[in-house]
Amino acid sequence: MDGVLAFLAKHCSDKKCALPSNTVVCSLGDSCSSLVVLTKGKVKVYRVAQDGRHITLYRINAGEGCVLTASCLLNEQPFPAIAVTEEFCEGYVIAPSIFKSWLDTEPVWRAFIFGLLSQRMGDLIMKVDQLAFDSLETRLAQWLSGRSQTPILEVTHQQIAQELASSREVISRSLKRLEEKGLIKL
């Protein structure tokens, strides 16, 4: 990852962007005009069902780019999700022609892109497995434990529902059951 950031610093120092928190970077159906590799911040990529439920596909952190955007640039397809900044973001902007050219000519770039694709593919397969084979209560407990750096987690039931592709009401009932088991305190 450091190799690609050094590469981008050398080749893209004049092509940077900055986006405030809660900015929609790309919407469903948008055409992708560039790939941004973040140097700072976090972007959430998610889908919305017709009934309004959300599912988070993945997050893009500093040192990463969006694999869906990369796929859209390669295949000239519209963006199939929504991407929103979760905090202030900065990054290098790579135009489609440069993106494609570097895949042919720059080993560090090619390794970076294929590494991202491989990692996200594995992450998405794991997410499909969880949705197909784990109960919501199990997924909820795993989600909570993955965010328990502090004893108190400030998050709404709706936000959890959006992360886990559920409804607020179902999350509220599941949280209550976890509380009754003595696993959490609401």
mmCIF file of C-alpha atoms in Angstrom:
data_model
loop_
_atom_site.group_PDB
_atom_site.id
_atom_site.type_symbol
_atom_site.label_atom_id
_atom_site.label_comp_id
_atom_site.label_asym_id
_atom_site.label_seq_id
_atom_site.Cartn_x
_atom_site.Cartn_y
_atom_site.Cartn_z
ATOM 1 C CA MET A 1 0.000 0.000 0.000
ATOM 2 C CA ASP A 2 2.827 2.422 0.826
ATOM 3 C CA GLY A 3 4.333 1.684 -2.587
ATOM 4 C CA VAL A 4 1.232 2.784 -4.443
ATOM 5 C CA LEU A 5 0.887 5.929 -2.316
ATOM 6 C CA ALA A 6 4.499 6.871 -3.089
ATOM 7 C CA PHE A 7 3.810 6.140 -6.767
ATOM 8 C CA LEU A 8 0.705 8.358 -6.710
ATOM 9 C CA ALA A 9 2.517 11.144 -4.830
ATOM 10 C CA LYS A 10 5.074 11.158 -7.640
ATOM 11 C CA HIS A 11 2.602 10.960 -10.541
ATOM 12 C CA CYS A 12 -0.548 12.681 -9.231
ATOM 13 C CA SER A 13 0.611 15.442 -6.908
ATOM 14 C CA ASP A 14 -1.491 17.971 -8.856
ATOM 15 C CA LYS A 15 -4.584 15.718 -9.050
ATOM 16 C CA LYS A 16 -6.029 15.673 -5.555
ATOM 17 C CA CYS A 17 -9.519 16.060 -4.151
ATOM 18 C CA ALA A 18 -11.021 16.855 -0.756
ATOM 19 C CA LEU A 19 -14.569 15.992 0.292
ATOM 20 C CA PRO A 20 -16.388 16.855 3.516
ATOM 21 C CA SER A 21 -18.139 14.240 5.631
ATOM 22 C CA ASN A 22 -21.571 13.022 4.453
ATOM 23 C CA THR A 23 -20.913 13.826 0.793
ATOM 24 C CA VAL A 24 -22.422 11.519 -1.824
ATOM 25 C CA VAL A 25 -19.438 10.568 -3.963
ATOM 26 C CA CYS A 26 -21.332 8.367 -6.408
ATOM 27 C CA SER A 27 -25.001 7.413 -6.756
ATOM 28 C CA LEU A 28 -26.680 4.385 -8.254
ATOM 29 C CA GLY A 29 -26.474 4.602 -12.051
ATOM 30 C CA ASP A 30 -23.825 7.340 -12.187
ATOM 31 C CA SER A 31 -21.058 7.003 -14.729
ATOM 32 C CA CYS A 32 -17.626 6.881 -13.137
ATOM 33 C CA SER A 33 -15.363 9.706 -14.265
ATOM 34 C CA SER A 34 -12.307 8.771 -12.170
ATOM 35 C CA LEU A 35 -10.954 6.529 -9.434
ATOM 36 C CA VAL A 36 -9.989 8.161 -6.150
ATOM 37 C CA VAL A 37 -7.368 6.538 -3.931
ATOM 38 C CA LEU A 38 -7.916 7.866 -0.425
ATOM 39 C CA THR A 39 -5.041 9.295 1.572
ATOM 40 C CA LYS A 40 -7.335 10.290 4.423
ATOM 41 C CA GLY A 41 -10.869 9.467 5.546
ATOM 42 C CA LYS A 42 -13.463 6.760 5.030
ATOM 43 C CA VAL A 43 -16.194 6.113 2.444
ATOM 44 C CA LYS A 44 -19.138 3.742 2.886
ATOM 45 C CA VAL A 45 -20.399 1.857 -0.184
ATOM 46 C CA TYR A 46 -23.910 0.444 0.106
ATOM 47 C CA ARG A 47 -27.063 -0.647 -1.722
ATOM 48 C CA VAL A 48 -30.689 0.227 -0.957
ATOM 49 C CA ALA A 49 -33.549 -2.245 -1.458
ATOM 50 C CA GLN A 50 -36.923 -1.188 -2.847
ATOM 51 C CA ASP A 51 -38.374 -1.362 0.667
ATOM 52 C CA GLY A 52 -35.736 1.115 1.898
ATOM 53 C CA ARG A 53 -33.472 -1.337 3.730
ATOM 54 C CA HIS A 54 -29.738 -0.725 3.317
ATOM 55 C CA ILE A 55 -26.834 -3.129 3.155
ATOM 56 C CA THR A 56 -23.277 -1.938 3.534
ATOM 57 C CA LEU A 57 -21.105 -3.652 0.943
ATOM 58 C CA TYR A 58 -17.773 -2.354 2.237
ATOM 59 C CA ARG A 59 -15.855 0.686 3.414
ATOM 60 C CA ILE A 60 -12.962 2.370 1.652
ATOM 61 C CA ASN A 61 -10.195 3.461 4.030
ATOM 62 C CA ALA A 62 -7.054 5.553 3.577
ATOM 63 C CA GLY A 63 -4.722 3.843 1.131
ATOM 64 C CA GLU A 64 -7.591 2.197 -0.766
ATOM 65 C CA GLY A 65 -9.757 2.853 -3.800
ATOM 66 C CA CYS A 66 -13.269 1.719 -4.704
ATOM 67 C CA VAL A 67 -13.312 -1.652 -6.484
ATOM 68 C CA LEU A 68 -16.774 -0.985 -7.916
ATOM 69 C CA THR A 69 -15.452 2.209 -9.482
ATOM 70 C CA ALA A 70 -12.458 0.295 -10.853
ATOM 71 C CA SER A 71 -14.818 -2.278 -12.348
ATOM 72 C CA CYS A 72 -17.012 0.463 -13.831
ATOM 73 C CA LEU A 73 -13.989 2.147 -15.418
ATOM 74 C CA LEU A 74 -12.761 -1.137 -16.900
ATOM 75 C CA ASN A 75 -16.151 -2.152 -18.270
ATOM 76 C CA GLU A 76 -17.639 1.307 -18.907
ATOM 77 C CA GLN A 77 -20.667 0.422 -16.791
ATOM 78 C CA PRO A 78 -22.732 2.646 -14.450
ATOM 79 C CA PHE A 79 -22.037 2.591 -10.725
ATOM 80 C CA PRO A 80 -24.192 -0.125 -9.067
ATOM 81 C CA ALA A 81 -24.324 1.285 -5.520
ATOM 82 C CA ILE A 82 -24.099 4.476 -3.456
ATOM 83 C CA ALA A 83 -20.847 5.804 -1.990
ATOM 84 C CA VAL A 84 -20.881 8.399 0.813
ATOM 85 C CA THR A 85 -18.022 9.894 2.819
ATOM 86 C CA GLU A 86 -18.281 9.065 6.521
ATOM 87 C CA GLU A 87 -15.629 11.595 7.485
ATOM 88 C CA PHE A 88 -13.507 14.244 5.772
ATOM 89 C CA CYS A 89 -11.666 12.613 2.860
ATOM 90 C CA GLU A 90 -8.671 13.457 0.707
ATOM 91 C CA GLY A 91 -7.270 11.468 -2.159
ATOM 92 C CA TYR A 92 -5.584 11.226 -5.514
ATOM 93 C CA VAL A 93 -7.830 11.408 -8.592
ATOM 94 C CA ILE A 94 -6.966 9.039 -11.442
ATOM 95 C CA ALA A 95 -8.629 9.580 -14.842
ATOM 96 C CA PRO A 96 -9.972 6.499 -16.687
ATOM 97 C CA SER A 97 -7.350 6.666 -19.454
ATOM 98 C CA ILE A 98 -4.516 6.843 -16.902
ATOM 99 C CA PHE A 99 -6.125 4.095 -14.778
ATOM 100 C CA LYS A 100 -6.211 1.723 -17.782
ATOM 101 C CA SER A 101 -2.770 2.706 -19.078
ATOM 102 C CA TRP A 102 -1.136 2.093 -15.690
ATOM 103 C CA LEU A 103 -2.652 -1.403 -15.547
ATOM 104 C CA ASP A 104 -0.587 -2.213 -18.649
ATOM 105 C CA THR A 105 2.602 -0.338 -17.765
ATOM 106 C CA GLU A 106 2.960 0.021 -13.973
ATOM 107 C CA PRO A 107 3.442 -3.158 -11.890
ATOM 108 C CA VAL A 108 2.869 -1.336 -8.580
ATOM 109 C CA TRP A 109 -0.490 -0.033 -9.845
ATOM 110 C CA ARG A 110 -1.540 -3.397 -11.273
ATOM 111 C CA ALA A 111 -0.649 -5.166 -7.994
ATOM 112 C CA PHE A 112 -2.572 -2.532 -6.023
ATOM 113 C CA ILE A 113 -5.756 -2.840 -8.126
ATOM 114 C CA PHE A 114 -5.721 -6.640 -8.232
ATOM 115 C CA GLY A 115 -4.979 -6.748 -4.505
ATOM 116 C CA LEU A 116 -8.026 -4.549 -3.826
ATOM 117 C CA LEU A 117 -10.215 -6.678 -6.104
ATOM 118 C CA SER A 118 -9.070 -9.875 -4.410
ATOM 119 C CA GLN A 119 -9.583 -8.501 -0.898
ATOM 120 C CA ARG A 120 -13.061 -7.124 -1.642
ATOM 121 C CA MET A 121 -14.135 -10.324 -3.402
ATOM 122 C CA GLY A 122 -13.199 -12.278 -0.277
ATOM 123 C CA ASP A 123 -14.983 -9.751 1.951
ATOM 124 C CA LEU A 124 -18.149 -9.906 -0.153
ATOM 125 C CA ILE A 125 -18.177 -13.724 -0.173
ATOM 126 C CA MET A 126 -17.900 -13.641 3.622
ATOM 127 C CA LYS A 127 -20.802 -11.154 3.760
ATOM 128 C CA VAL A 128 -22.960 -13.384 1.528
ATOM 129 C CA ASP A 129 -22.138 -16.348 3.781
ATOM 130 C CA GLN A 130 -23.181 -14.364 6.863
ATOM 131 C CA LEU A 131 -26.447 -13.265 5.256
ATOM 132 C CA ALA A 132 -27.236 -16.778 4.046
ATOM 133 C CA PHE A 133 -26.084 -18.871 6.989
ATOM 134 C CA ASP A 134 -25.948 -16.777 10.189
ATOM 135 C CA SER A 135 -28.943 -15.646 12.204
ATOM 136 C CA LEU A 136 -29.525 -11.920 12.533
ATOM 137 C CA GLU A 137 -28.784 -12.188 16.250
ATOM 138 C CA THR A 138 -25.395 -13.764 15.481
ATOM 139 C CA ARG A 139 -24.599 -11.110 12.864
ATOM 140 C CA LEU A 140 -25.682 -8.392 15.295
ATOM 141 C CA ALA A 141 -23.476 -9.761 18.079
ATOM 142 C CA GLN A 142 -20.518 -9.979 15.674
ATOM 143 C CA TRP A 143 -21.158 -6.444 14.423
ATOM 144 C CA LEU A 144 -21.321 -5.087 17.976
ATOM 145 C CA SER A 145 -18.176 -6.912 19.091
ATOM 146 C CA GLY A 146 -16.300 -5.564 16.067
ATOM 147 C CA ARG A 147 -17.031 -2.008 17.210
ATOM 148 C CA SER A 148 -16.504 -2.336 20.936
ATOM 149 C CA GLN A 149 -13.253 -0.394 21.313
ATOM 150 C CA THR A 150 -14.994 1.497 24.103
ATOM 151 C CA PRO A 151 -17.590 0.212 26.577
ATOM 152 C CA ILE A 152 -20.225 2.581 25.181
ATOM 153 C CA LEU A 153 -21.245 2.465 21.532
ATOM 154 C CA GLU A 154 -23.240 5.470 20.343
ATOM 155 C CA VAL A 155 -25.292 4.275 17.384
ATOM 156 C CA THR A 156 -28.985 4.249 16.564
ATOM 157 C CA HIS A 157 -31.025 1.120 15.936
ATOM 158 C CA GLN A 158 -31.659 2.470 12.419
ATOM 159 C CA GLN A 159 -27.932 2.792 11.722
ATOM 160 C CA ILE A 160 -27.374 -0.806 12.837
ATOM 161 C CA ALA A 161 -30.287 -1.937 10.659
ATOM 162 C CA GLN A 162 -28.711 -0.243 7.645
ATOM 163 C CA GLU A 163 -25.398 -1.981 8.306
ATOM 164 C CA LEU A 164 -27.022 -5.415 8.623
ATOM 165 C CA ALA A 165 -29.709 -5.201 5.899
ATOM 166 C CA SER A 166 -32.552 -5.380 8.383
ATOM 167 C CA SER A 167 -35.282 -3.140 9.738
ATOM 168 C CA ARG A 168 -35.074 -0.956 12.818
ATOM 169 C CA GLU A 169 -37.878 -2.897 14.515
ATOM 170 C CA VAL A 170 -36.142 -6.263 14.042
ATOM 171 C CA ILE A 171 -32.849 -4.825 15.321
ATOM 172 C CA SER A 172 -34.614 -3.387 18.385
ATOM 173 C CA ARG A 173 -36.097 -6.807 19.218
ATOM 174 C CA SER A 174 -32.751 -8.543 18.707
ATOM 175 C CA LEU A 175 -30.947 -6.008 20.894
ATOM 176 C CA LYS A 176 -33.561 -6.549 23.598
ATOM 177 C CA ARG A 177 -32.945 -10.333 23.459
ATOM 178 C CA LEU A 178 -29.185 -9.782 23.752
ATOM 179 C CA GLU A 179 -29.831 -7.529 26.741
ATOM 180 C CA GLU A 180 -32.096 -10.170 28.348
ATOM 181 C CA LYS A 181 -29.264 -12.695 27.957
ATOM 182 C CA GLY A 182 -26.960 -10.281 29.792
ATOM 183 C CA LEU A 183 -24.688 -9.806 26.783
ATOM 184 C CA ILE A 184 -25.265 -6.063 26.364
ATOM 185 C CA LYS A 185 -26.843 -3.159 28.193
ATOM 186 C CA LEU A 186 -29.063 -0.737 26.308
#
